[in-house]
Amino acid sequence: MKDFAKAIIKPMLIIVFAILNTSCTVLQWRSTDAEIKTYFNKKQIPTTVSYYTIDSLDLNIRVLEVTKAKRNVNLVFFHGSPSSLSAWNGYLNDSTFVKQANLYAIDRPGYGYSNFGDEMTSIKLQADIMSDLINHYKLQNVIAVGSSYGGPLAARLAVVNKNVKGVVMISPAIDPKQEKKIWGARFTQWWITRWLVPTGYRVAGDEKTTHAKELALLEDDWKLVTVPVIHIHGDVDDIVPYGNINYTKAQFSNIKIVTTPETGHEIAWGRPELIKPHVLELIETVLNEPN
């Protein structure tokens, strides 16, 4: 039995890492607080790294803050899986964004330095935590920006927090019926291979396994979202089907669909120039809304 296990583990690992080493999954890395400070200091952008603690859950959520301009609009960024808040560096160091809004990037539970490795598969619970975080930091005029798994999380925030005035979903995995099963995620669930899978991938596998069920729990509440929602999606996305746009068209009353031609799932970090104009457009919309 031991010889059999040894014989199959190596080829199994080669297969799983080949499958996982695509699109969202290349963002396994995470940066320490010191590395973040060094990165932004070189760009002469003042930053603050803090932790929002929830004692009842024994949970610490890491928050990266760029508030140089002290603006009335707050952009809050939520990454996909696996990933970390550093996926948004290209946005937080953008001079136009720094001038237009206060910027916050969050390590979602289980990733980065937010209880790394401790999965939290409930989107509802994650949204409640992020809502409490928004209230704790006293953020108003919030635009929630989420990529992939972070997309429905950003949209859920508009249900539970009145300070969310707009949502940007980038390649969101939001339609439970179109949720793709990634064969490689099985390796995160089998006891014989789970311990060999890198921590971030393991958390991602746990989220992926339950994602369709979690999305189904949110469906009845999408009608409560009345703030502007922008859904940006590549038309050749091989991770989250482009057909998700049909779902958001049907579910959200104030929706704008943006198709990025001949692009895949990586547009949030790979093609930020396709995303930023629409975020800036939403900033202007929020600023011009009557109080």
Coordinates of C-alpha atoms in Angstrom, one line a residue:
M1 CA 0.0 0.0 0.0
K2 CA 2.8 2.4 0.9
D3 CA 4.6 1.6 -2.4
F4 CA 1.4 2.3 -4.3
A5 CA 0.9 5.6 -2.5
K6 CA 4.5 6.7 -3.4
A7 CA 4.0 5.7 -7.0
I8 CA 0.9 7.9 -7.5
I9 CA 1.6 10.9 -5.3
K10 CA 4.3 12.4 -7.5
P11 CA 2.4 12.3 -10.8
M12 CA -0.8 13.4 -9.0
L13 CA 1.1 16.5 -7.7
I14 CA 2.5 17.3 -11.1
I15 CA -1.1 17.2 -12.5
V16 CA -2.6 19.3 -9.8
F17 CA 0.0 22.0 -9.8
A18 CA -0.2 22.2 -13.6
I19 CA -3.9 22.7 -13.4
L20 CA -3.8 25.2 -10.5
N21 CA -1.0 27.3 -12.0
T22 CA -3.3 29.2 -14.2
S23 CA -5.1 32.6 -14.0
C24 CA -6.3 33.4 -10.5
T25 CA -4.2 30.7 -9.1
V26 CA -0.8 32.2 -9.9
L27 CA -1.4 34.7 -7.1
Q28 CA -0.5 32.5 -4.3
W29 CA 2.2 34.9 -3.0
R30 CA 1.7 37.3 -0.2
S31 CA 3.7 40.3 1.1
T32 CA 4.6 41.0 4.7
D33 CA 3.7 44.3 6.3
A34 CA 7.4 45.4 5.9
E35 CA 7.5 44.5 2.3
I36 CA 4.3 46.4 1.6
K37 CA 5.8 49.5 3.4
T38 CA 9.0 49.3 1.3
Y39 CA 7.1 48.9 -1.9
F40 CA 4.9 52.0 -1.4
N41 CA 7.7 54.1 0.2
K42 CA 9.7 53.7 -3.0
K43 CA 6.7 55.1 -4.9
Q44 CA 6.4 57.9 -2.3
I45 CA 2.8 56.9 -1.4
P46 CA 2.1 57.0 2.3
T47 CA 0.4 53.8 3.5
T48 CA -1.0 52.3 6.7
V49 CA -1.3 48.6 7.4
S50 CA -3.7 47.7 10.2
Y51 CA -5.6 44.7 11.5
Y52 CA -9.3 44.5 12.3
T53 CA -9.9 42.0 15.0
I54 CA -13.0 40.0 15.7
D55 CA -12.4 38.3 19.1
S56 CA -15.5 36.0 18.8
L57 CA -14.0 34.4 15.7
D58 CA -10.4 34.7 16.8
L59 CA -9.9 36.5 13.5
N60 CA -7.6 39.3 12.3
I61 CA -8.3 40.9 9.0
R62 CA -5.4 42.8 7.4
V63 CA -6.2 46.1 5.8
L64 CA -3.9 48.2 3.5
E65 CA -4.9 51.8 3.4
V66 CA -3.9 54.7 1.1
T67 CA -5.6 57.9 2.1
K68 CA -3.3 60.5 0.9
A69 CA -6.0 62.7 -0.6
K70 CA -8.6 62.3 2.2
R71 CA -11.5 62.2 -0.3
N72 CA -15.2 61.6 0.3
V73 CA -15.2 58.4 -1.8
N74 CA -13.7 55.1 -0.4
L75 CA -12.7 52.3 -2.8
V76 CA -12.5 48.9 -1.0
F77 CA -10.9 46.1 -3.0
F78 CA -11.6 42.3 -2.5
H79 CA -9.3 39.8 -4.2
G80 CA -10.2 36.4 -5.7
S81 CA -8.8 33.0 -4.7
P82 CA -6.1 32.2 -4.1
S83 CA -4.6 35.7 -3.8
S84 CA -4.0 38.5 -1.4
L85 CA -4.4 42.3 -1.1
S86 CA -1.2 42.8 -3.0
A87 CA -3.1 41.8 -6.2
W88 CA -4.4 45.4 -6.1
N89 CA -1.0 47.2 -6.0
G90 CA -1.4 48.4 -9.5
Y91 CA -4.6 50.3 -8.4
L92 CA -3.3 51.5 -5.0
N93 CA -0.2 53.1 -6.6
D94 CA -2.1 54.7 -9.5
S95 CA -1.7 58.5 -9.2
T96 CA -5.3 59.2 -10.5
F97 CA -6.9 56.8 -8.0
V98 CA -4.7 58.2 -5.2
K99 CA -6.0 61.7 -6.0
Q100 CA -9.6 60.7 -6.5
A101 CA -10.4 58.5 -3.5
N102 CA -9.3 56.8 -0.3
L103 CA -8.1 53.3 -1.1
Y104 CA -8.4 50.1 1.0
A105 CA -7.3 46.6 0.0
I106 CA -8.3 43.7 2.2
D107 CA -6.8 40.2 2.8
R108 CA -9.9 38.0 2.8
P109 CA -10.2 35.4 5.6
G110 CA -7.7 32.6 5.0
Y111 CA -5.4 34.6 2.7
G112 CA -2.5 36.9 3.0
Y113 CA -2.1 37.7 6.6
S114 CA -5.8 37.3 7.6
N115 CA -5.6 34.0 9.5
F116 CA -3.7 32.4 6.6
G117 CA -4.9 28.9 6.0
D118 CA -8.1 29.1 8.0
E119 CA -10.8 28.9 5.3
M120 CA -14.1 30.7 5.6
T121 CA -16.4 29.4 2.9
S122 CA -19.5 31.4 3.8
I123 CA -19.9 34.5 1.5
K124 CA -22.6 35.8 3.8
L125 CA -20.3 35.6 6.8
Q126 CA -17.4 37.2 4.9
A127 CA -19.7 40.0 3.8
D128 CA -21.0 40.6 7.4
I129 CA -17.3 40.8 8.6
M130 CA -16.4 43.3 5.8
S131 CA -19.5 45.3 6.6
D132 CA -18.5 45.5 10.2
L133 CA -15.0 46.5 9.1
I134 CA -16.4 49.3 6.9
N135 CA -18.4 50.6 9.9
H136 CA -15.3 50.3 12.2
Y137 CA -13.2 52.5 9.9
K138 CA -16.2 54.8 9.5
L139 CA -16.2 54.7 5.7
Q140 CA -18.9 56.4 3.7
N141 CA -19.6 56.6 0.0
V142 CA -18.0 53.2 -0.4
I143 CA -17.4 51.6 -3.8
A144 CA -16.8 47.9 -3.4
V145 CA -14.5 46.4 -6.0
G146 CA -14.2 42.6 -6.3
S147 CA -12.5 40.2 -8.7
S148 CA -13.6 36.6 -9.3
Y149 CA -14.7 35.2 -5.9
G150 CA -14.5 38.8 -4.6
G151 CA -17.2 39.9 -7.1
P152 CA -20.2 38.4 -5.3
L153 CA -18.7 39.4 -2.0
A154 CA -18.6 43.1 -3.2
A155 CA -22.2 42.8 -4.4
R156 CA -23.3 41.2 -1.1
L157 CA -21.9 44.2 0.7
A158 CA -24.4 46.4 -1.1
V159 CA -27.2 44.3 0.5
V160 CA -25.9 44.5 4.1
N161 CA -24.3 48.0 4.3
K162 CA -26.0 51.2 3.5
N163 CA -22.7 53.0 3.1
V164 CA -21.9 51.0 -0.1
K165 CA -22.9 53.3 -3.0
G166 CA -21.6 51.4 -5.9
V167 CA -20.2 48.0 -6.9
V168 CA -17.6 46.9 -9.5
M169 CA -17.4 43.2 -10.2
I170 CA -14.5 42.0 -12.4
S171 CA -14.9 38.5 -13.8
P172 CA -17.3 37.6 -11.0
A173 CA -18.2 34.0 -10.2
I174 CA -21.7 34.8 -9.3
D175 CA -24.2 32.5 -11.1
P176 CA -24.5 29.2 -9.1
K177 CA -25.6 27.3 -12.2
Q178 CA -22.6 28.3 -14.2
E179 CA -20.0 27.6 -11.4
K180 CA -17.4 25.4 -13.0
K181 CA -15.9 22.4 -11.3
I182 CA -12.1 22.6 -11.4
W183 CA -10.9 19.0 -11.4
G184 CA -7.6 20.0 -9.7
A185 CA -9.5 21.3 -6.7
R186 CA -10.2 17.7 -5.7
F187 CA -6.6 17.4 -4.6
T188 CA -7.4 19.9 -1.8
Q189 CA -10.2 17.6 -0.5
W190 CA -8.5 14.2 -0.6
W191 CA -6.7 13.4 2.7
I192 CA -3.9 11.8 0.8
T193 CA -3.0 14.9 -1.1
R194 CA -4.5 17.8 0.9
W195 CA -1.5 18.2 3.1
L196 CA 0.8 18.5 0.1
V197 CA -1.1 21.3 -1.5
P198 CA 0.2 24.9 -0.8
T199 CA -1.9 26.7 1.9
G200 CA -3.5 29.3 -0.4
Y201 CA -4.6 26.7 -2.9
R202 CA -6.0 24.6 -0.1
V203 CA -8.2 27.5 1.1
A204 CA -9.2 28.2 -2.5
G205 CA -10.2 24.5 -3.0
D206 CA -12.4 24.7 0.0
E207 CA -14.1 27.8 -1.3
K208 CA -14.5 26.4 -4.8
T209 CA -16.0 23.2 -3.5
T210 CA -18.8 25.0 -1.7
H211 CA -19.1 28.1 -3.9
A212 CA -22.2 27.1 -5.9
K213 CA -24.1 26.3 -2.7
E214 CA -23.0 29.6 -1.1
L215 CA -24.1 31.6 -4.2
A216 CA -27.5 30.0 -4.2
L217 CA -28.0 31.3 -0.6
L218 CA -27.6 34.9 -1.9
E219 CA -29.9 34.8 -4.9
D220 CA -33.1 36.1 -3.3
D221 CA -31.4 39.2 -2.0
W222 CA -29.9 40.5 -5.2
K223 CA -33.1 42.4 -5.9
L224 CA -32.3 44.5 -2.9
V225 CA -29.3 46.0 -4.6
T226 CA -30.3 49.4 -6.1
V227 CA -26.9 51.1 -6.3
P228 CA -25.0 51.2 -9.6
V229 CA -23.3 47.9 -10.4
I230 CA -20.7 47.5 -13.1
H231 CA -19.9 44.0 -14.3
I232 CA -16.7 43.7 -16.4
H233 CA -16.0 40.4 -18.0
G234 CA -13.6 39.0 -20.7
D235 CA -15.4 37.2 -23.5
V236 CA -13.0 34.3 -23.5
D237 CA -12.8 33.7 -19.8
D238 CA -11.9 30.0 -19.3
I239 CA -12.3 30.1 -15.5
V240 CA -15.5 31.9 -14.9
P241 CA -17.9 31.7 -17.9
Y242 CA -18.7 34.9 -19.8
G243 CA -22.3 33.7 -19.5
N244 CA -22.4 35.1 -16.0
I245 CA -23.3 38.4 -17.6
N246 CA -26.7 37.1 -18.4
Y247 CA -27.2 36.2 -14.8
T248 CA -26.3 39.7 -13.5
K249 CA -28.5 41.3 -16.2
A250 CA -31.5 39.4 -14.8
Q251 CA -30.6 39.8 -11.1
F252 CA -29.6 43.5 -10.7
S253 CA -31.8 46.4 -11.6
N254 CA -29.1 49.0 -12.0
I255 CA -26.5 47.1 -14.0
K256 CA -23.9 48.1 -16.6
I257 CA -22.2 45.3 -18.5
V258 CA -18.7 45.9 -19.9
T259 CA -17.3 43.2 -22.2
T260 CA -13.5 43.2 -22.7
P261 CA -13.0 41.6 -26.1
E262 CA -10.5 38.7 -26.5
T263 CA -9.6 38.7 -22.9
G264 CA -9.7 36.0 -20.2
H265 CA -10.0 35.8 -16.5
E266 CA -6.9 37.7 -15.6
I267 CA -8.1 41.2 -16.5
A268 CA -8.3 42.6 -12.9
W269 CA -4.5 42.5 -12.5
G270 CA -3.3 41.6 -16.1
R271 CA -5.2 44.4 -17.9
P272 CA -5.9 47.1 -15.3
E273 CA -6.1 49.7 -18.1
L274 CA -9.4 48.1 -19.2
I275 CA -10.8 48.4 -15.6
K276 CA -9.7 51.7 -14.3
P277 CA -11.8 54.0 -16.5
H278 CA -15.0 52.3 -15.3
V279 CA -14.0 52.6 -11.7
L280 CA -13.3 56.3 -12.2
E281 CA -16.6 56.7 -13.9
L282 CA -18.3 55.2 -10.9
I283 CA -16.4 57.5 -8.5
E284 CA -17.8 60.5 -10.5
T285 CA -21.3 59.0 -10.3
V286 CA -21.1 58.6 -6.5
L287 CA -19.6 62.1 -6.0
N288 CA -22.4 63.7 -8.0
E289 CA -25.2 61.9 -6.3
P290 CA -27.4 64.0 -4.0
N291 CA -26.9 63.3 -0.3

